[in-house]
mmCIF file of C-alpha atoms in Angstrom:
data_model
loop_
_atom_site.group_PDB
_atom_site.id
_atom_site.type_symbol
_atom_site.label_atom_id
_atom_site.label_comp_id
_atom_site.label_asym_id
_atom_site.label_seq_id
_atom_site.Cartn_x
_atom_site.Cartn_y
_atom_site.Cartn_z
ATOM 1 C CA MET Q 18 69.907 100.569 107.428
ATOM 2 C CA LEU Q 19 73.462 101.075 106.426
ATOM 3 C CA PRO Q 20 76.047 98.681 105.713
ATOM 4 C CA PRO Q 21 78.794 98.114 108.744
ATOM 5 C CA ARG Q 22 81.294 100.406 108.153
ATOM 6 C CA PRO Q 23 85.271 98.683 108.688
ATOM 7 C CA ASP Q 24 85.564 99.371 112.056
ATOM 8 C CA ASP Q 25 82.122 98.039 113.710
ATOM 9 C CA PRO Q 26 82.952 95.468 116.231
ATOM 10 C CA ALA Q 27 81.746 92.961 113.951
ATOM 11 C CA ASN Q 28 83.920 93.567 111.246
ATOM 12 C CA ARG Q 29 86.781 93.825 114.160
ATOM 13 C CA GLU Q 30 86.106 90.451 115.084
ATOM 14 C CA LYS Q 31 86.092 88.804 111.556
ATOM 15 C CA LYS Q 32 89.584 89.932 111.221
ATOM 16 C CA GLN Q 33 90.757 88.868 113.448
ATOM 17 C CA ILE Q 34 89.602 85.367 113.881
ATOM 18 C CA ALA Q 35 90.788 85.240 109.501
ATOM 19 C CA GLY Q 36 94.438 87.030 111.015
ATOM 20 C CA VAL Q 37 94.519 83.864 113.708
ATOM 21 C CA ALA Q 38 93.955 81.323 110.999
ATOM 22 C CA ILE Q 39 97.147 82.991 108.782
ATOM 23 C CA ALA Q 40 99.248 82.217 111.369
ATOM 24 C CA SER Q 41 98.240 79.190 112.576
ATOM 25 C CA ASN Q 42 97.921 77.739 109.332
ATOM 26 C CA THR Q 43 102.005 78.985 108.331
ATOM 27 C CA PHE Q 44 102.782 77.203 111.444
ATOM 28 C CA LEU Q 45 100.893 74.052 110.543
ATOM 29 C CA VAL Q 46 102.831 74.001 107.045
ATOM 30 C CA ILE Q 47 106.075 74.470 108.067
ATOM 31 C CA LEU Q 48 105.764 71.145 110.704
ATOM 32 C CA LYS Q 49 104.511 69.071 108.621
ATOM 33 C CA LEU Q 50 106.246 69.357 105.477
ATOM 34 C CA ALA Q 51 108.924 68.679 107.729
ATOM 35 C CA ILE Q 52 107.816 65.866 108.971
ATOM 36 C CA GLY Q 53 105.923 64.417 106.066
ATOM 37 C CA PHE Q 54 109.672 64.400 103.963
ATOM 38 C CA LEU Q 55 111.524 63.835 107.481
ATOM 39 C CA THR Q 56 108.787 60.744 107.657
ATOM 40 C CA GLY Q 57 108.368 60.104 103.198
ATOM 41 C CA SER Q 58 104.185 59.945 104.328
ATOM 42 C CA VAL Q 59 102.297 60.212 101.300
ATOM 43 C CA ALA Q 60 99.818 61.226 103.411
ATOM 44 C CA ILE Q 61 101.854 63.423 105.899
ATOM 45 C CA ILE Q 62 102.829 65.568 102.512
ATOM 46 C CA SER Q 63 99.587 66.123 101.295
ATOM 47 C CA ASP Q 64 98.097 66.824 104.495
ATOM 48 C CA ALA Q 65 100.649 69.957 104.702
ATOM 49 C CA VAL Q 66 99.992 71.039 100.778
ATOM 50 C CA HIS Q 67 96.193 71.262 102.274
ATOM 51 C CA SER Q 68 97.435 73.345 105.049
ATOM 52 C CA ALA Q 69 99.292 75.502 102.989
ATOM 53 C CA THR Q 70 96.246 76.119 100.315
ATOM 54 C CA ASP Q 71 94.188 76.654 104.266
ATOM 55 C CA ILE Q 72 96.986 80.231 104.263
ATOM 56 C CA ILE Q 73 95.794 81.130 100.745
ATOM 57 C CA ALA Q 74 91.983 80.870 101.663
ATOM 58 C CA SER Q 75 92.350 82.338 105.494
ATOM 59 C CA SER Q 76 94.559 85.510 103.453
ATOM 60 C CA ILE Q 77 91.474 85.513 100.564
ATOM 61 C CA ALA Q 78 88.705 85.543 103.522
ATOM 62 C CA TYR Q 79 91.149 87.976 105.415
ATOM 63 C CA PHE Q 80 90.616 90.272 102.398
ATOM 64 C CA ALA Q 81 87.543 89.904 101.573
ATOM 65 C CA VAL Q 82 85.291 90.382 105.217
ATOM 66 C CA ARG Q 83 88.113 93.568 104.918
ATOM 67 C CA LYS Q 84 86.466 94.415 101.350
ATOM 68 C CA SER Q 85 83.020 93.753 102.080
ATOM 69 C CA ALA Q 86 83.172 96.383 104.990
ATOM 70 C CA HIS Q 87 83.553 99.432 103.729
ATOM 71 C CA PRO Q 88 80.356 100.937 102.531
ATOM 72 C CA PRO Q 89 79.318 101.535 99.228
ATOM 73 C CA ASP Q 90 81.175 104.066 97.272
ATOM 74 C CA ASP Q 91 80.122 105.508 93.613
ATOM 75 C CA GLN Q 92 81.390 102.023 91.681
ATOM 76 C CA HIS Q 93 79.778 100.000 94.468
ATOM 77 C CA THR Q 94 76.501 101.550 94.991
ATOM 78 C CA TYR Q 95 75.143 98.223 96.113
ATOM 79 C CA GLY Q 96 78.286 98.463 98.916
ATOM 80 C CA HIS Q 97 80.601 95.579 98.488
ATOM 81 C CA GLY Q 98 79.045 91.962 99.823
ATOM 82 C CA LYS Q 99 79.643 90.341 96.961
ATOM 83 C CA PHE Q 100 83.368 90.365 98.060
ATOM 84 C CA GLU Q 101 82.566 87.436 100.258
ATOM 85 C CA SER Q 102 80.506 85.751 98.007
ATOM 86 C CA LEU Q 103 83.343 85.702 94.871
ATOM 87 C CA SER Q 104 86.241 84.562 97.812
ATOM 88 C CA GLY Q 105 83.485 81.217 99.439
ATOM 89 C CA LEU Q 106 84.105 80.395 94.844
ATOM 90 C CA ILE Q 107 88.050 81.420 95.280
ATOM 91 C CA GLU Q 108 88.733 79.300 98.848
ATOM 92 C CA ALA Q 109 85.552 76.249 97.187
ATOM 93 C CA THR Q 110 88.407 76.140 94.148
ATOM 94 C CA LEU Q 111 91.430 75.278 96.180
ATOM 95 C CA ILE Q 112 89.062 72.813 98.160
ATOM 96 C CA LEU Q 113 88.561 71.077 95.186
ATOM 97 C CA LEU Q 114 92.163 71.220 93.761
ATOM 98 C CA VAL Q 115 93.347 70.065 97.159
ATOM 99 C CA ALA Q 116 91.433 66.562 96.579
ATOM 100 C CA LEU Q 117 92.615 66.384 92.946
ATOM 101 C CA PHE Q 118 96.152 67.040 94.536
ATOM 102 C CA LEU Q 119 95.386 64.173 97.109
ATOM 103 C CA ILE Q 120 93.764 61.566 94.786
ATOM 104 C CA TYR Q 121 96.918 61.668 92.126
ATOM 105 C CA GLU Q 122 99.578 60.795 94.991
ATOM 106 C CA ALA Q 123 97.646 58.517 96.789
ATOM 107 C CA SER Q 124 96.866 56.500 93.411
ATOM 108 C CA THR Q 125 100.674 56.943 92.517
ATOM 109 C CA ALA Q 126 101.372 55.138 95.263
ATOM 110 C CA LEU Q 127 99.226 52.750 95.256
ATOM 111 C CA MET Q 128 99.566 51.894 91.469
ATOM 112 C CA ARG Q 129 103.921 52.061 92.565
ATOM 113 C CA GLY Q 130 102.958 49.164 95.320
ATOM 114 C CA GLU Q 131 105.269 50.576 97.261
ATOM 115 C CA SER Q 132 104.962 53.568 100.713
ATOM 116 C CA THR Q 133 108.447 55.332 100.945
ATOM 117 C CA LEU Q 134 107.281 55.779 104.674
ATOM 118 C CA ASP Q 135 109.552 55.489 107.055
ATOM 119 C CA PRO Q 136 107.839 53.190 110.602
ATOM 120 C CA ASP Q 137 110.099 53.616 112.402
ATOM 121 C CA LEU Q 138 108.852 57.878 112.447
ATOM 122 C CA LEU Q 139 105.523 56.422 112.582
ATOM 123 C CA GLY Q 140 105.457 58.493 116.309
ATOM 124 C CA LEU Q 141 106.398 62.290 114.844
ATOM 125 C CA GLY Q 142 103.967 61.743 112.135
ATOM 126 C CA MET Q 143 101.313 61.047 114.711
ATOM 127 C CA VAL Q 144 102.487 63.939 116.784
ATOM 128 C CA ALA Q 145 102.489 66.119 113.799
ATOM 129 C CA VAL Q 146 99.222 65.447 112.673
ATOM 130 C CA GLY Q 147 97.439 65.499 115.713
ATOM 131 C CA VAL Q 148 98.766 69.008 116.523
ATOM 132 C CA SER Q 149 97.352 69.932 113.486
ATOM 133 C CA ALA Q 150 93.266 68.352 114.083
ATOM 134 C CA ILE Q 151 93.770 70.039 117.110
ATOM 135 C CA ALA Q 152 94.962 73.735 116.131
ATOM 136 C CA ASN Q 153 92.418 73.185 113.347
ATOM 137 C CA ILE Q 154 89.457 71.948 114.869
ATOM 138 C CA LEU Q 155 89.620 75.127 118.132
ATOM 139 C CA ILE Q 156 89.791 77.935 115.175
ATOM 140 C CA SER Q 157 87.398 76.638 112.810
ATOM 141 C CA HIS Q 158 84.711 75.993 116.095
ATOM 142 C CA ARG Q 159 85.084 79.845 116.624
ATOM 143 C CA MET Q 160 85.628 81.300 112.779
ATOM 144 C CA MET Q 161 82.125 79.188 111.899
ATOM 145 C CA LYS Q 162 80.492 80.479 115.294
ATOM 146 C CA ILE Q 163 81.757 84.443 113.890
ATOM 147 C CA ALA Q 164 80.438 83.294 110.801
ATOM 148 C CA LYS Q 165 77.224 82.710 111.170
ATOM 149 C CA LYS Q 166 76.535 85.057 113.732
ATOM 150 C CA THR Q 167 77.642 87.851 110.673
ATOM 151 C CA GLU Q 168 76.462 85.975 108.243
ATOM 152 C CA SER Q 169 79.605 86.048 106.604
ATOM 153 C CA ILE Q 170 80.002 83.041 103.493
ATOM 154 C CA ALA Q 171 83.891 84.248 102.937
ATOM 155 C CA LEU Q 172 84.192 83.138 107.284
ATOM 156 C CA GLU Q 173 82.323 79.976 106.828
ATOM 157 C CA SER Q 174 84.464 78.701 103.795
ATOM 158 C CA ASP Q 175 87.375 79.284 105.469
ATOM 159 C CA ALA Q 176 86.591 77.596 108.438
ATOM 160 C CA TRP Q 177 84.875 75.028 106.033
ATOM 161 C CA HIS Q 178 88.234 74.478 104.347
ATOM 162 C CA LEU Q 179 90.483 74.047 107.772
ATOM 163 C CA ARG Q 180 87.472 71.313 108.872
ATOM 164 C CA THR Q 181 88.420 69.474 106.267
ATOM 165 C CA ASP Q 182 92.081 69.800 107.123
ATOM 166 C CA VAL Q 183 90.840 68.528 110.519
ATOM 167 C CA TYR Q 184 89.351 65.378 108.160
ATOM 168 C CA THR Q 185 92.656 65.095 106.643
ATOM 169 C CA SER Q 186 94.536 65.237 109.874
ATOM 170 C CA VAL Q 187 92.064 62.944 111.355
ATOM 171 C CA GLY Q 188 91.990 59.943 108.523
ATOM 172 C CA VAL Q 189 95.912 60.280 107.858
ATOM 173 C CA PHE Q 190 95.979 59.843 112.219
ATOM 174 C CA ALA Q 191 93.925 57.178 111.999
ATOM 175 C CA GLY Q 192 96.277 55.602 109.057
ATOM 176 C CA LEU Q 193 99.060 56.014 110.763
ATOM 177 C CA ILE Q 194 97.697 53.799 114.102
ATOM 178 C CA LEU Q 195 96.836 51.161 111.501
ATOM 179 C CA ILE Q 196 100.258 51.004 110.035
ATOM 180 C CA HIS Q 197 101.259 50.780 113.516
ATOM 181 C CA PHE Q 198 99.751 48.167 114.257
ATOM 182 C CA THR Q 199 99.585 46.209 110.963
ATOM 183 C CA GLY Q 200 102.534 47.119 108.711
ATOM 184 C CA ILE Q 201 100.810 47.752 106.136
ATOM 185 C CA LEU Q 202 102.294 50.723 104.831
ATOM 186 C CA LEU Q 203 100.466 51.281 101.760
ATOM 187 C CA LEU Q 204 97.535 52.324 104.258
ATOM 188 C CA ASP Q 205 98.873 55.945 104.143
ATOM 189 C CA ALA Q 206 97.608 55.710 100.595
ATOM 190 C CA LEU Q 207 94.257 54.544 100.968
ATOM 191 C CA ILE Q 208 92.956 56.518 104.033
ATOM 192 C CA ALA Q 209 94.460 60.014 101.926
ATOM 193 C CA LEU Q 210 91.814 58.617 99.166
ATOM 194 C CA GLY Q 211 89.608 58.331 101.151
ATOM 195 C CA VAL Q 212 89.579 61.930 102.832
ATOM 196 C CA ALA Q 213 89.663 63.343 99.447
ATOM 197 C CA LEU Q 214 86.850 62.153 98.504
ATOM 198 C CA VAL Q 215 85.020 63.546 101.814
ATOM 199 C CA ILE Q 216 86.717 67.240 100.709
ATOM 200 C CA ILE Q 217 85.719 66.852 97.051
ATOM 201 C CA ARG Q 218 81.676 66.883 98.711
ATOM 202 C CA THR Q 219 82.411 70.041 101.144
ATOM 203 C CA GLY Q 220 83.838 72.224 97.713
ATOM 204 C CA ILE Q 221 81.040 71.175 95.488
ATOM 205 C CA GLY Q 222 78.891 72.705 98.509
ATOM 206 C CA LEU Q 223 80.710 75.826 99.028
ATOM 207 C CA VAL Q 224 80.658 75.885 94.789
ATOM 208 C CA ARG Q 225 76.421 75.967 95.027
ATOM 209 C CA ARG Q 226 76.487 78.405 97.763
ATOM 210 C CA SER Q 227 78.696 80.812 96.395
ATOM 211 C CA LEU Q 228 77.466 80.614 92.410
ATOM 212 C CA ALA Q 229 74.054 81.317 94.226
ATOM 213 C CA ASP Q 230 75.162 84.937 95.782
ATOM 214 C CA LEU Q 231 77.239 85.521 92.773
ATOM 215 C CA LEU Q 232 74.541 85.055 90.257
ATOM 216 C CA ASP Q 233 71.656 86.640 92.430
ATOM 217 C CA THR Q 234 69.464 83.387 93.527
ATOM 218 C CA ARG Q 235 66.870 84.735 95.192
ATOM 219 C CA LEU Q 236 66.906 84.186 98.488
ATOM 220 C CA PRO Q 237 66.765 80.745 99.939
ATOM 221 C CA GLU Q 238 62.363 79.713 100.591
ATOM 222 C CA GLU Q 239 61.440 79.721 104.260
ATOM 223 C CA GLU Q 240 62.641 84.070 103.636
ATOM 224 C CA VAL Q 241 60.993 84.581 100.984
ATOM 225 C CA GLU Q 242 57.709 83.243 103.100
ATOM 226 C CA ARG Q 243 58.478 84.752 106.013
ATOM 227 C CA ILE Q 244 58.042 87.917 104.196
ATOM 228 C CA ARG Q 245 55.470 87.198 101.982
ATOM 229 C CA GLU Q 246 54.080 86.603 105.471
ATOM 230 C CA ILE Q 247 55.455 89.836 107.318
ATOM 231 C CA LEU Q 248 53.264 91.672 104.494
ATOM 232 C CA ILE Q 249 50.327 89.788 104.797
ATOM 233 C CA ALA Q 250 50.147 90.912 107.976
ATOM 234 C CA HIS Q 251 49.575 94.262 106.943
ATOM 235 C CA CYS Q 252 47.165 92.917 104.409
ATOM 236 C CA THR Q 253 44.263 95.228 105.253
ATOM 237 C CA ASP Q 254 45.739 98.514 104.398
ATOM 238 C CA TYR Q 255 46.517 98.306 100.949
ATOM 239 C CA VAL Q 256 45.064 96.485 98.387
ATOM 240 C CA ASN Q 257 47.726 94.286 97.055
ATOM 241 C CA PHE Q 258 52.120 93.464 97.010
ATOM 242 C CA HIS Q 259 52.828 91.868 93.497
ATOM 243 C CA GLY Q 260 56.528 91.896 92.195
ATOM 244 C CA LEU Q 261 58.444 90.327 95.309
ATOM 245 C CA ARG Q 262 62.305 89.712 94.521
ATOM 246 C CA THR Q 263 65.000 89.111 96.571
ATOM 247 C CA ARG Q 264 68.529 88.527 96.648
ATOM 248 C CA ARG Q 265 71.839 88.042 98.540
ATOM 249 C CA SER Q 266 75.049 89.947 98.319
ATOM 250 C CA GLY Q 267 77.386 88.899 100.783
ATOM 251 C CA PRO Q 268 75.822 88.858 104.467
ATOM 252 C CA GLU Q 269 73.957 91.515 102.987
ATOM 253 C CA ARG Q 270 69.931 91.056 102.203
ATOM 254 C CA PHE Q 271 68.516 92.798 98.934
ATOM 255 C CA ILE Q 272 64.502 93.007 99.237
ATOM 256 C CA GLU Q 273 62.485 94.913 96.694
ATOM 257 C CA PHE Q 274 57.874 94.546 95.930
ATOM 258 C CA HIS Q 275 55.451 97.156 94.737
ATOM 259 C CA VAL Q 276 52.674 97.058 96.662
ATOM 260 C CA MET Q 277 48.823 99.035 95.364
ATOM 261 C CA PHE Q 278 46.763 100.825 97.039
ATOM 262 C CA GLU Q 279 43.412 102.245 96.854
ATOM 263 C CA ASN Q 280 43.054 105.413 94.644
ATOM 264 C CA ASP Q 281 41.514 108.283 97.117
ATOM 265 C CA ILE Q 282 44.813 107.455 99.957
ATOM 266 C CA LEU Q 283 47.277 110.311 100.762
ATOM 267 C CA LEU Q 284 50.484 109.501 99.325
ATOM 268 C CA SER Q 285 52.257 110.469 103.602
ATOM 269 C CA THR Q 286 48.965 107.842 104.422
ATOM 270 C CA ALA Q 287 51.026 105.716 101.951
ATOM 271 C CA HIS Q 288 53.997 106.385 102.659
ATOM 272 C CA ASP Q 289 53.828 105.534 106.273
ATOM 273 C CA LEU Q 290 52.737 102.121 105.187
ATOM 274 C CA ALA Q 291 55.464 101.687 103.387
ATOM 275 C CA ASP Q 292 58.662 102.736 106.316
ATOM 276 C CA HIS Q 293 56.393 100.214 108.349
ATOM 277 C CA LEU Q 294 56.719 97.039 106.581
ATOM 278 C CA GLU Q 295 60.757 98.183 105.848
ATOM 279 C CA ALA Q 296 60.836 98.744 109.573
ATOM 280 C CA ASP Q 297 59.020 94.951 110.266
ATOM 281 C CA LEU Q 298 61.411 93.367 107.687
ATOM 282 C CA LYS Q 299 64.353 94.485 108.909
ATOM 283 C CA LYS Q 300 63.230 93.373 112.675
ATOM 284 C CA GLU Q 301 63.307 89.898 111.026
ATOM 285 C CA PHE Q 302 66.915 90.336 108.657
ATOM 286 C CA PRO Q 303 68.052 93.304 110.435
ATOM 287 C CA ARG Q 304 71.292 93.155 107.516
ATOM 288 C CA CYS Q 305 68.432 94.148 104.581
ATOM 289 C CA HIS Q 306 67.591 96.576 102.020
ATOM 290 C CA VAL Q 307 64.437 97.125 101.227
ATOM 291 C CA THR Q 308 63.192 99.236 98.034
ATOM 292 C CA VAL Q 309 58.866 99.726 98.235
ATOM 293 C CA HIS Q 310 57.342 100.735 94.475
ATOM 294 C CA MET Q 311 54.394 101.975 95.498
ATOM 295 C CA GLU Q 312 51.466 102.644 93.143
ATOM 296 C CA PRO Q 313 47.716 103.471 92.823
ATOM 297 C CA CYS Q 314 44.733 100.444 91.543
ATOM 298 C CA HIS Q 315 43.555 101.018 88.675
ATOM 299 C CA GLU Q 316 41.017 98.207 88.722
ATOM 300 C CA ALA Q 317 37.400 98.819 89.263
ATOM 301 C CA CYS Q 318 35.858 96.386 91.809
ATOM 302 C CA GLU Q 319 33.923 94.542 89.669
ATOM 303 C CA GLU Q 320 36.352 93.005 87.225
ATOM 304 C CA CYS Q 321 39.489 93.036 90.540
ATOM 305 C CA GLY Q 322 40.594 89.116 91.050
ATOM 306 C CA VAL Q 323 42.160 90.764 94.213
ATOM 307 C CA ALA Q 324 41.408 89.184 97.454
ATOM 308 C CA LEU Q 325 43.256 91.216 99.459
ATOM 309 C CA CYS Q 326 41.049 94.462 98.407
ATOM 310 C CA PRO Q 327 39.539 96.242 101.060
ATOM 311 C CA ALA Q 328 36.787 96.359 99.193
ATOM 312 C CA ARG Q 329 36.439 92.491 98.405
ATOM 313 C CA ARG Q 330 36.554 91.599 101.555
ATOM 314 C CA GLU Q 331 33.509 93.603 102.958
#
């Protein structure tokens, strides 16, 4: 199966949602920065900075999904799928940096024991973060659906980035409500600190997943087991298989294994079986690339310990 072309409908959908995210976050950054400085809320300003990193993240995702859609070339013979994994790692790093910034700003306010928040402008702050939360909930939900459908780590990372922005906005909104009813202005910093810890957890998870793809970690155990089941389903047609290796590059999966045949089998018959195995694997994993190495079985039957061997099943 050839990698999707840049004009593929799935790739158009991925690029469109990434573009919408960039436009939305640009508007939200301007809105929250203006109101944050106007109200003096460290939480709203921090939320605006978080949204600013969303613009960078969405831009990275937009570039990644465009680049990963390109077919293999002389320099990238296995395609460009890892551009998405690299994008996911960069975005996860941004998430962690934002969380550290929020912790610094909130801790500084707590150590000073005072807040610059203007209590008379709480309503305006609530409107700003409320609009931000609703917009990012809608966009991140749509983006996550497209990411799952297209198996795009770049879009999934971007969707999680937007969701952490939602967590920030909801936390700030709750803090402003509490401040309104209690009059405790330092709650502004406490809420920002709590949200930062949630963001760190999300960022670490995305770093691990992105690194797994970049370092050619094998596919998840349930997927590897399913591959074995498909191969074993045809065990009466060959002696054994071994050397199963798997890896992932963005939305693309790579599967490689050796198949041992009886010595007197025709090459055309062995090749037909290899094609059949490849077709069955692609039914289960549509965007996979299968490499089958065919080899004869040189073991004497009385010495063979392979349970799949037709001679041993008689």
